[in-house]
Short mmCIF file of C-alpha atoms in Angstrom, two decimals:
data_model
loop_
_atom_site.label_atom_id
_atom_site.label_comp_id
_atom_site.label_asym_id
_atom_site.label_seq_id
_atom_site.Cartn_x
_atom_site.Cartn_y
_atom_site.Cartn_z
CA UNK A 945 -109.79 38.82 -188.19
CA UNK A 946 -109.93 37.44 -191.63
CA UNK A 947 -107.72 34.53 -192.67
CA UNK A 948 -106.36 34.79 -196.23
CA UNK A 949 -107.93 32.41 -198.66
CA UNK A 950 -110.90 31.68 -196.34
CA UNK A 951 -114.24 32.28 -197.65
CA UNK A 952 -116.67 34.21 -195.59
CA UNK A 953 -120.22 32.82 -195.70
CA UNK A 954 -122.98 35.40 -196.24
CA UNK A 955 -126.02 35.81 -194.07
CA UNK A 956 -128.15 34.14 -196.62
CA UNK A 957 -125.93 30.99 -196.70
CA UNK A 958 -126.16 30.78 -192.93
CA UNK A 959 -129.91 30.80 -193.19
CA UNK A 960 -129.82 28.14 -195.75
CA UNK A 961 -127.43 25.98 -193.90
CA UNK A 962 -129.75 26.31 -190.78
CA UNK A 963 -132.77 25.32 -192.66
CA UNK A 964 -130.90 22.22 -194.19
CA UNK A 965 -129.83 21.06 -190.63
CA UNK A 966 -132.96 21.86 -188.63
CA UNK A 967 -135.89 22.19 -191.02
CA UNK A 968 -135.79 19.08 -193.12
CA UNK A 969 -138.71 17.89 -194.98
CA UNK A 970 -139.82 14.20 -195.04
CA UNK A 971 -142.18 13.56 -197.86
CA UNK A 972 -143.41 17.08 -197.75
CA UNK A 973 -143.70 17.31 -193.95
CA UNK A 974 -141.70 19.92 -192.14
CA UNK A 975 -139.74 18.31 -189.25
CA UNK A 976 -136.40 17.98 -187.63
CA UNK A 977 -134.05 14.90 -187.50
CA UNK A 978 -134.87 14.48 -183.80
CA UNK A 979 -138.74 14.16 -184.77
CA UNK A 980 -138.00 11.88 -187.61
CA UNK A 981 -136.13 9.55 -185.19
CA UNK A 982 -138.98 9.66 -182.79
CA UNK A 983 -141.46 8.92 -185.64
CA UNK A 984 -139.38 5.84 -186.60
CA UNK A 985 -139.13 4.66 -182.95
CA UNK A 986 -142.94 4.31 -182.71
CA UNK A 987 -143.18 3.25 -186.44
CA UNK A 988 -145.21 6.38 -187.42
CA UNK A 989 -145.17 8.00 -190.89
CA UNK A 990 -144.84 11.73 -190.42
CA UNK A 991 -147.04 12.43 -193.46
CA UNK A 992 -149.92 11.01 -191.26
CA UNK A 993 -149.33 13.48 -188.38
CA UNK A 994 -150.88 16.93 -188.29
CA UNK A 995 -148.18 19.39 -187.29
CA UNK A 996 -149.13 22.15 -184.78
CA UNK A 997 -145.84 24.02 -185.18
CA UNK A 998 -145.21 26.91 -187.45
CA UNK A 999 -145.95 26.25 -191.26
CA UNK A 1000 -147.18 22.74 -190.09
CA UNK A 1001 -144.03 21.71 -188.55
CA UNK A 1002 -144.13 18.44 -186.72
CA UNK A 1003 -143.45 18.86 -182.94
CA UNK A 1004 -142.96 16.10 -180.26
CA UNK A 1005 -146.23 16.46 -178.80
CA UNK A 1006 -147.82 15.97 -182.28
CA UNK A 1007 -146.07 12.57 -182.56
CA UNK A 1008 -147.01 11.40 -179.07
CA UNK A 1009 -150.53 12.44 -179.56
CA UNK A 1010 -150.73 10.43 -182.84
CA UNK A 1011 -149.11 7.45 -181.30
CA UNK A 1012 -151.88 7.50 -178.47
CA UNK A 1013 -154.56 7.80 -181.07
CA UNK A 1014 -153.20 4.94 -183.02
CA UNK A 1015 -153.26 2.81 -179.76
CA UNK A 1016 -149.60 2.48 -179.42
CA UNK A 1017 -149.10 1.54 -175.69
CA UNK A 1018 -145.31 1.81 -174.93
CA UNK A 1019 -144.01 2.65 -171.71
CA UNK A 1020 -141.45 4.92 -173.33
CA UNK A 1021 -144.17 7.47 -174.73
CA UNK A 1022 -143.40 10.70 -172.82
CA UNK A 1023 -141.09 8.82 -170.23
CA UNK A 1024 -137.90 8.99 -171.95
CA UNK A 1025 -134.51 8.95 -170.07
CA UNK A 1026 -132.41 11.91 -169.84
CA UNK A 1027 -129.98 10.84 -172.70
CA UNK A 1028 -132.92 10.08 -175.22
CA UNK A 1029 -134.75 13.34 -174.17
CA UNK A 1030 -131.61 15.33 -175.09
CA UNK A 1031 -131.44 13.45 -178.40
CA UNK A 1032 -134.96 14.24 -179.23
CA UNK A 1033 -135.00 17.80 -178.22
CA UNK A 1034 -131.56 18.74 -179.82
CA UNK A 1035 -132.24 21.51 -182.26
CA UNK A 1036 -135.93 21.40 -181.25
CA UNK A 1037 -137.59 24.15 -179.45
CA UNK A 1038 -139.66 23.02 -176.50
CA UNK A 1039 -143.04 24.57 -177.33
CA UNK A 1040 -145.26 22.97 -174.58
CA UNK A 1041 -145.29 20.65 -171.83
CA UNK A 1042 -146.09 17.01 -172.60
CA UNK A 1043 -147.47 15.17 -169.64
CA UNK A 1044 -145.89 11.96 -168.58
CA UNK A 1045 -149.17 10.08 -168.06
CA UNK A 1046 -150.29 8.17 -171.21
CA UNK A 1047 -153.97 8.83 -170.34
CA UNK A 1048 -153.28 12.68 -169.86
CA UNK A 1049 -153.75 13.33 -173.69
CA UNK A 1050 -157.43 14.25 -174.51
CA UNK A 1051 -159.34 14.19 -177.70
CA UNK A 1052 -162.81 15.53 -178.64
CA UNK A 1053 -165.89 14.25 -177.23
CA UNK A 1054 -169.20 14.46 -178.83
CA UNK A 1055 -172.17 14.79 -176.12
CA UNK A 1056 -175.69 14.60 -177.41
CA UNK A 1057 -178.10 16.87 -175.65
CA UNK A 1058 -181.08 15.38 -173.96
CA UNK A 1059 -183.80 16.28 -171.44
CA UNK A 1060 -183.67 19.58 -170.10
CA UNK A 1061 -180.53 20.53 -172.10
CA UNK A 1062 -182.34 19.79 -175.39
CA UNK A 1063 -185.46 21.75 -174.21
CA UNK A 1064 -183.38 24.67 -173.34
CA UNK A 1065 -181.87 24.79 -176.89
CA UNK A 1066 -185.41 25.17 -178.45
CA UNK A 1067 -186.71 27.78 -175.86
CA UNK A 1068 -183.65 29.96 -175.97
CA UNK A 1069 -183.45 29.89 -179.74
CA UNK A 1070 -187.14 31.04 -179.70
CA UNK A 1071 -186.63 33.73 -177.08
CA UNK A 1072 -183.55 35.06 -178.85
CA UNK A 1073 -185.87 36.23 -181.72
CA UNK A 1074 -187.80 38.31 -179.14
CA UNK A 1075 -186.87 42.02 -178.91
CA UNK A 1076 -185.66 42.39 -175.38
CA UNK A 1077 -184.68 45.34 -173.24
CA UNK A 1078 -183.08 45.32 -169.76
CA UNK A 1079 -183.59 47.49 -166.75
CA UNK A 1080 -181.01 47.51 -164.14
CA UNK A 1081 -181.28 48.76 -160.43
CA UNK A 1082 -179.42 48.62 -157.22
CA UNK A 1083 -181.42 47.72 -154.01
CA UNK A 1084 -180.32 48.35 -150.49
CA UNK A 1085 -180.73 45.00 -148.58
CA UNK A 1086 -179.89 45.95 -145.05
CA UNK A 1087 -183.37 45.47 -143.80
CA UNK A 1088 -183.72 42.22 -145.75
CA UNK A 1089 -180.56 41.01 -144.08
CA UNK A 1090 -181.87 41.69 -140.60
CA UNK A 1091 -185.23 40.13 -141.55
CA UNK A 1092 -183.50 36.82 -142.61
CA UNK A 1093 -181.29 36.84 -139.41
CA UNK A 1094 -184.68 37.28 -137.30
CA UNK A 1095 -186.35 34.38 -139.10
CA UNK A 1096 -183.51 32.14 -138.56
CA UNK A 1097 -182.80 33.15 -134.95
CA UNK A 1098 -186.59 32.40 -134.15
CA UNK A 1099 -186.86 29.38 -136.53
CA UNK A 1100 -189.12 26.73 -134.86
CA UNK A 1101 -189.58 24.46 -137.99
CA UNK A 1102 -187.04 21.54 -138.06
CA UNK A 1103 -185.34 21.16 -141.42
CA UNK A 1104 -186.31 24.69 -142.60
CA UNK A 1105 -183.41 27.06 -143.58
CA UNK A 1106 -184.25 30.75 -144.04
CA UNK A 1107 -182.71 32.61 -147.07
CA UNK A 1108 -183.26 35.81 -148.70
CA UNK A 1109 -185.04 34.33 -151.60
CA UNK A 1110 -188.59 33.48 -150.12
CA UNK A 1111 -188.77 37.20 -149.05
CA UNK A 1112 -187.81 38.33 -152.40
CA UNK A 1113 -190.37 36.06 -153.94
CA UNK A 1114 -193.12 37.40 -151.84
CA UNK A 1115 -192.24 41.00 -152.22
CA UNK A 1116 -192.09 40.37 -155.88
CA UNK A 1117 -195.72 39.00 -155.81
CA UNK A 1118 -196.96 42.01 -153.89
CA UNK A 1119 -195.40 44.29 -156.57
CA UNK A 1120 -196.91 42.44 -159.37
CA UNK A 1121 -200.40 43.02 -157.74
CA UNK A 1122 -200.05 46.65 -158.63
CA UNK A 1123 -198.44 46.05 -162.09
CA UNK A 1124 -200.27 42.96 -163.57
CA UNK A 1125 -198.74 43.27 -167.04
CA UNK A 1126 -195.42 42.21 -165.57
CA UNK A 1127 -197.23 38.82 -164.78
CA UNK A 1128 -198.72 38.29 -168.18
CA UNK A 1129 -198.10 35.93 -171.33
CA UNK A 1130 -198.05 36.92 -174.95
CA UNK A 1131 -199.86 35.02 -177.58
CA UNK A 1132 -198.15 35.99 -180.83
CA UNK A 1133 -200.39 34.09 -183.13
CA UNK A 1134 -203.68 35.79 -181.87
CA UNK A 1135 -201.80 38.96 -180.80
CA UNK A 1136 -203.33 38.98 -177.38
CA UNK A 1137 -201.85 39.48 -173.91
CA UNK A 1138 -203.12 37.17 -171.11
CA UNK A 1139 -203.01 38.92 -167.64
CA UNK A 1140 -202.31 35.96 -165.36
CA UNK A 1141 -204.41 35.85 -161.98
CA UNK A 1142 -202.09 33.51 -160.25
CA UNK A 1143 -198.63 34.45 -159.45
CA UNK A 1144 -196.59 31.28 -160.47
CA UNK A 1145 -193.17 32.50 -159.76
CA UNK A 1146 -190.53 30.33 -161.67
CA UNK A 1147 -187.03 29.90 -160.02
CA UNK A 1148 -184.21 29.02 -162.45
CA UNK A 1149 -182.10 26.02 -160.95
CA UNK A 1150 -178.90 24.74 -162.31
CA UNK A 1151 -178.86 20.88 -162.00
CA UNK A 1152 -176.70 18.07 -163.19
CA UNK A 1153 -179.21 17.45 -165.95
CA UNK A 1154 -179.22 21.14 -167.05
CA UNK A 1155 -181.12 24.32 -166.41
CA UNK A 1156 -184.66 23.88 -165.20
CA UNK A 1157 -187.32 26.34 -164.20
CA UNK A 1158 -189.83 24.86 -161.57
CA UNK A 1159 -192.34 27.36 -160.32
CA UNK A 1160 -194.04 28.09 -157.04
CA UNK A 1161 -197.76 28.13 -157.74
CA UNK A 1162 -200.10 30.87 -156.36
CA UNK A 1163 -197.45 32.96 -154.51
CA UNK A 1164 -199.99 35.66 -153.92
CA UNK A 1165 -201.79 33.36 -151.35
CA UNK A 1166 -198.71 31.84 -149.67
CA UNK A 1167 -196.86 33.11 -146.55
CA UNK A 1168 -193.16 33.45 -146.49
CA UNK A 1169 -192.78 30.29 -144.49
CA UNK A 1170 -194.88 28.28 -147.04
CA UNK A 1171 -192.75 29.82 -149.89
CA UNK A 1172 -189.62 28.58 -147.99
CA UNK A 1173 -190.85 25.08 -147.68
CA UNK A 1174 -192.07 24.77 -151.23
CA UNK A 1175 -188.79 26.07 -152.62
CA UNK A 1176 -186.94 23.58 -150.63
CA UNK A 1177 -189.21 20.92 -152.13
CA UNK A 1178 -188.64 22.00 -155.60
CA UNK A 1179 -184.87 22.22 -155.12
CA UNK A 1180 -184.61 18.81 -153.87
CA UNK A 1181 -186.72 17.30 -156.65
CA UNK A 1182 -184.60 19.19 -159.23
CA UNK A 1183 -181.46 17.85 -158.06
CA UNK A 1184 -182.80 14.51 -158.05
CA UNK A 1185 -184.19 14.93 -161.59
CA UNK A 1186 -187.56 14.14 -160.14
CA UNK A 1187 -189.78 17.18 -160.98
CA UNK A 1188 -193.22 16.52 -161.89
CA UNK A 1189 -194.56 18.12 -165.15
CA UNK A 1190 -196.86 20.12 -163.11
CA UNK A 1191 -193.82 21.70 -161.26
CA UNK A 1192 -192.32 23.06 -164.44
CA UNK A 1193 -195.30 24.13 -166.44
CA UNK A 1194 -197.60 27.24 -165.94
CA UNK A 1195 -195.11 29.84 -164.79
CA UNK A 1196 -196.02 33.36 -165.26
CA UNK A 1197 -192.59 35.16 -164.40
CA UNK A 1198 -189.18 33.96 -163.70
CA UNK A 1199 -186.62 34.69 -161.03
CA UNK A 1200 -182.86 33.75 -161.65
CA UNK A 1201 -180.85 33.96 -158.58
CA UNK A 1202 -177.23 34.16 -160.06
CA UNK A 1203 -176.06 35.40 -156.70
CA UNK A 1204 -176.29 32.06 -155.35
CA UNK A 1205 -173.37 30.90 -157.43
CA UNK A 1206 -171.52 34.17 -156.99
CA UNK A 1207 -172.23 36.59 -159.87
CA UNK A 1208 -173.50 39.98 -159.10
CA UNK A 1209 -174.95 40.89 -162.60
CA UNK A 1210 -176.56 39.12 -165.40
CA UNK A 1211 -178.63 39.90 -168.59
CA UNK A 1212 -181.42 37.13 -168.59
CA UNK A 1213 -183.25 35.99 -171.57
CA UNK A 1214 -187.06 35.54 -171.52
CA UNK A 1215 -188.62 32.22 -170.57
CA UNK A 1216 -191.41 32.32 -173.07
CA UNK A 1217 -194.32 33.06 -173.38
CA UNK A 1218 -193.61 35.00 -170.19
CA UNK A 1219 -192.97 38.71 -170.79
CA UNK A 1220 -190.44 39.32 -167.87
CA UNK A 1221 -187.49 37.60 -166.17
CA UNK A 1222 -185.44 38.93 -163.21
CA UNK A 1223 -181.84 38.06 -162.59
CA UNK A 1224 -180.64 39.04 -159.06
CA UNK A 1225 -176.96 39.24 -158.18
CA UNK A 1226 -175.31 38.48 -154.68
CA UNK A 1227 -175.82 40.72 -151.79
CA UNK A 1228 -172.47 42.35 -151.08
CA UNK A 1229 -171.23 44.96 -148.60
CA UNK A 1230 -170.37 48.39 -150.35
CA UNK A 1231 -169.50 51.85 -149.60
CA UNK A 1232 -172.48 54.20 -150.33
CA UNK A 1233 -172.87 57.91 -150.11
CA UNK A 1234 -175.74 59.89 -148.69
CA UNK A 1235 -177.20 63.03 -150.22
CA UNK A 1236 -174.94 65.08 -147.81
CA UNK A 1237 -171.82 63.41 -148.95
CA UNK A 1238 -171.38 61.19 -145.90
CA UNK A 1239 -170.27 57.57 -146.61
CA UNK A 1240 -171.83 54.54 -145.07
CA UNK A 1241 -171.64 50.66 -145.57
CA UNK A 1242 -174.72 48.92 -147.11
CA UNK A 1243 -175.72 45.51 -148.29
CA UNK A 1244 -176.52 46.01 -151.88
CA UNK A 1245 -177.94 43.56 -154.52
CA UNK A 1246 -178.11 44.41 -158.37
CA UNK A 1247 -181.29 43.39 -160.16
CA UNK A 1248 -181.60 43.14 -163.97
CA UNK A 1249 -185.13 42.82 -165.46
CA UNK A 1250 -185.36 41.52 -168.95
CA UNK A 1251 -188.69 42.39 -170.59
CA UNK A 1252 -190.54 41.60 -173.86
CA UNK A 1253 -190.51 45.04 -175.62
CA UNK A 1254 -193.49 43.83 -177.72
CA UNK A 1255 -195.72 44.03 -174.49
CA UNK A 1256 -193.75 46.05 -171.93
CA UNK A 1257 -192.24 49.53 -172.13
CA UNK A 1258 -189.45 51.14 -170.26
CA UNK A 1259 -191.64 53.22 -168.02
CA UNK A 1260 -193.86 50.23 -166.84
CA UNK A 1261 -190.78 48.16 -166.03
CA UNK A 1262 -189.22 51.18 -164.32
CA UNK A 1263 -192.31 51.92 -162.02
CA UNK A 1264 -192.68 48.20 -161.13
CA UNK A 1265 -189.01 47.87 -160.19
CA UNK A 1266 -189.44 50.99 -157.91
CA UNK A 1267 -192.30 49.37 -156.22
CA UNK A 1268 -190.44 46.08 -155.66
CA UNK A 1269 -187.44 47.99 -154.31
CA UNK A 1270 -189.53 49.87 -151.89
CA UNK A 1271 -190.93 46.61 -150.45
CA UNK A 1272 -187.50 45.03 -150.17
CA UNK A 1273 -185.90 48.04 -148.53
CA UNK A 1274 -188.87 48.48 -146.35
CA UNK A 1275 -190.12 45.07 -145.14
CA UNK A 1276 -192.93 46.81 -142.88
CA UNK A 1277 -194.67 47.89 -145.94
CA UNK A 1278 -194.72 44.29 -147.21
CA UNK A 1279 -196.33 43.26 -143.93
CA UNK A 1280 -199.06 45.85 -144.49
CA UNK A 1281 -199.82 44.89 -148.00
CA UNK A 1282 -199.75 40.88 -147.52
CA UNK A 1283 -203.02 39.09 -147.49
#
C-alpha cells in the first residue's frame, strides 16, 4: 500500500544509504562505525591498519592483530563482554574466529637454513638440473613378511630389532652385482662413468636437523644381521646429530624408505653423483588377482626407481628391478647367491 504524498525510495538510494551507514571511510580506509570505535579504544589510527576484508575493508581481527604487533597489552583485547561485543559487531559481518588468547596471534618467522638443510638446498638444486626418469613396480612381499617374522621369533641378539629394510638392502646389493651400472657415479666434467666396486648403500633419514643420507659400507660383504646392526647404529647417530663425515660420504646408491612414515609412493630425486635412487612405500595388504581370475590377499610394496637418463636407460633399469623383485619375492634365491 502506498501512502499519498510519501516518496518511495529507489533501489539505488537504498544501496547508497546502506553504504553511508555501514561502509564509511576514515581517511581513505574502508571501515564501519564499530571498527572505528574499536580503533579509538586502542588508540589505533585505522590508516595504519592493513584491511583483510573486501576492497581493503578493516575487520575486527585486523585491528586486534595490529594492536598486538604494536605491543598493546590490554586485557580487553579479544575478551570483550557481551554488551561491547554486540556493539563492535553491529553491522559488521563476523568473517573469522578471533582467539581469546593474546599469544594466539602469530606473525611471520624467518628461519635461516644451516647444516644438513643448507646442504640439501645445494644438492637438490644441482640434482634438479639432471634429466630424470622413473620406473615404478609392485612387489609381492608375502615371503619377506614371513622371513622378518622368522628372524624376530628366533632373535638371540639383545637390543636388535629385525625389520624389512636390512633384507631389502641385502637383496638390492645382490641385484646390483648383476647390473653394476646401477651402482655407478657420473663425472660430468670428464664425461666418465665410474662403476663402483663397493656397494655403499645410503639410507635417507629424516632427523630434527633435516634430511641426511648416511650409507652402509660394503653391503656386498655383510650379512643381514650385520646390516641390521649397522643400520641401527647410523639411525641412532643421525637422531643425535652425531654422524661422522665417513658415515655420510662415499655412497654409491640411495634407498629412501618413505613407507616408514606412511606413504606408499614417491618420486625421488637423485643424490648426485649417484645415478640411481629408490623410494620404497609401505607394505600393505591388498586384494590381487591370479591369471585364472581368482582373488587372493597379498602384502604388496610399491617401489619407484629414479635414474639419471644421461647414464641409464629404461631397459637396464627395468631388468635390474625385475632381478631385485625376484630376490625379494623368493628369498631362497637370495640365500643361494649370497657370499
